[in-house]
């Protein structure tokens, strides 16, 4: 099996009929279709169900990223104790003062997405998978899709992409 043919193992977040949240799936390209195989569990990779999306119904296979900013309260007491341990009474005062207010922490959440047409072009469906355990493999799979399976986009006279 070539590296590019290696299936992608991901956990479902939502959008796959009959699959529980965090169920393990194997995703691969096979016979002019994208196959999603729902597996029994991590230890027994026995297929429970197989879903097939024809390549001509695929809209996109991609990774969507969202940045979140969380505000976290600084610990006045904890910083005061640490300052006192290191520098005595003056350190306790300075440590306590440095702990006032909040600090901001940026987090990035990525989701592997498969969008496709259902019964017609007005019926767009999307399946979401977690990228937590294999972000690099997800990007490799997206690259494989774009290079080998993505349909060329048509552009009209106004420069608009025709879907």
XYZ file of C-alpha atoms in Angstrom, residues 28-151:
124
model
C -10.263 6.440 1.857
C -10.684 6.887 -1.884
C -11.753 3.708 -3.650
C -13.469 2.920 -6.975
C -14.470 6.477 -7.968
C -15.885 7.138 -4.497
C -14.933 8.390 -1.085
C -15.524 5.525 1.363
C -16.161 6.073 5.051
C -16.021 2.868 7.075
C -17.513 3.071 10.569
C -15.408 0.847 12.838
C -16.490 -1.085 15.929
C -13.828 0.483 18.179
C -10.169 1.465 18.387
C -8.989 -2.007 19.361
C -11.211 -4.055 17.043
C -11.195 -2.314 13.700
C -14.120 -4.420 12.530
C -16.369 -2.587 10.023
C -19.840 -1.790 11.345
C -21.110 0.133 8.321
C -19.713 1.537 5.076
C -20.764 4.839 3.504
C -19.915 5.682 -0.103
C -19.960 9.159 -1.642
C -19.518 9.275 -5.398
C -16.673 11.594 -6.437
C -19.031 13.588 -8.659
C -21.177 14.395 -5.584
C -18.238 15.651 -3.505
C -18.146 19.402 -3.003
C -15.043 19.575 -0.857
C -12.731 17.729 1.505
C -10.996 20.285 3.684
C -9.947 21.418 7.131
C -11.763 24.324 8.755
C -9.960 26.226 11.489
C -11.452 28.460 14.149
C -9.494 30.618 16.556
C -10.874 31.074 20.033
C -9.656 33.563 22.581
C -10.179 32.561 26.200
C -9.704 34.888 29.109
C -8.249 33.267 32.171
C -8.210 34.821 35.601
C -4.710 35.234 36.983
C -4.189 33.829 40.461
C -3.264 36.636 42.883
C -2.711 34.249 45.790
C -0.657 31.736 43.814
C 1.592 34.406 42.358
C 2.018 36.034 45.790
C 3.099 32.737 47.367
C 5.529 32.030 44.514
C 6.959 35.561 44.798
C 7.375 35.199 48.581
C 9.123 31.856 48.199
C 11.581 33.319 45.717
C 12.142 36.881 46.974
C 10.588 37.194 50.429
C 8.010 39.852 51.459
C 8.797 42.187 48.544
C 8.402 39.270 46.115
C 5.031 38.434 47.679
C 3.771 41.964 47.013
C 5.100 42.069 43.454
C 3.866 38.546 42.725
C 0.407 39.386 44.022
C 0.250 42.571 41.947
C 1.270 40.720 38.793
C -1.671 38.377 39.307
C -4.390 41.003 39.044
C -6.593 41.039 35.970
C -6.898 38.461 33.243
C -4.667 37.017 30.586
C -5.756 35.983 27.106
C -4.953 32.613 25.629
C -5.474 31.848 21.934
C -6.539 28.364 20.950
C -7.060 26.980 17.469
C -9.677 24.344 16.767
C -9.504 22.390 13.510
C -12.189 20.173 12.039
C -11.904 17.837 9.027
C -14.916 18.440 6.785
C -16.480 16.473 3.939
C -19.253 18.304 2.054
C -21.320 16.635 -0.628
C -24.603 16.827 -2.518
C -27.433 14.651 -1.190
C -30.444 13.863 -3.387
C -29.907 17.014 -5.496
C -27.755 20.149 -5.681
C -30.006 21.962 -3.197
C -29.423 19.235 -0.601
C -25.908 19.935 0.725
C -24.681 17.683 3.515
C -21.570 17.980 5.677
C -19.764 15.475 7.874
C -17.414 16.752 10.590
C -14.482 14.840 12.062
C -12.023 15.654 14.845
C -8.432 16.349 13.760
C -7.006 16.084 17.277
C -5.152 12.799 16.848
C -3.830 13.142 13.296
C -3.652 16.745 12.024
C -0.753 16.078 9.631
C -2.484 13.022 8.147
C -5.600 15.174 7.619
C -3.628 17.785 5.678
C -2.021 14.999 3.613
C -5.479 13.606 2.795
C -6.756 17.069 1.770
C -3.696 17.459 -0.468
C -4.358 14.018 -1.993
C -7.971 15.036 -2.686
C -7.009 18.362 -4.264
C -4.303 16.846 -6.474
C -6.147 13.731 -7.632
C -9.893 13.954 -7.088
C -11.091 17.572 -6.859
C -13.116 18.677 -9.822
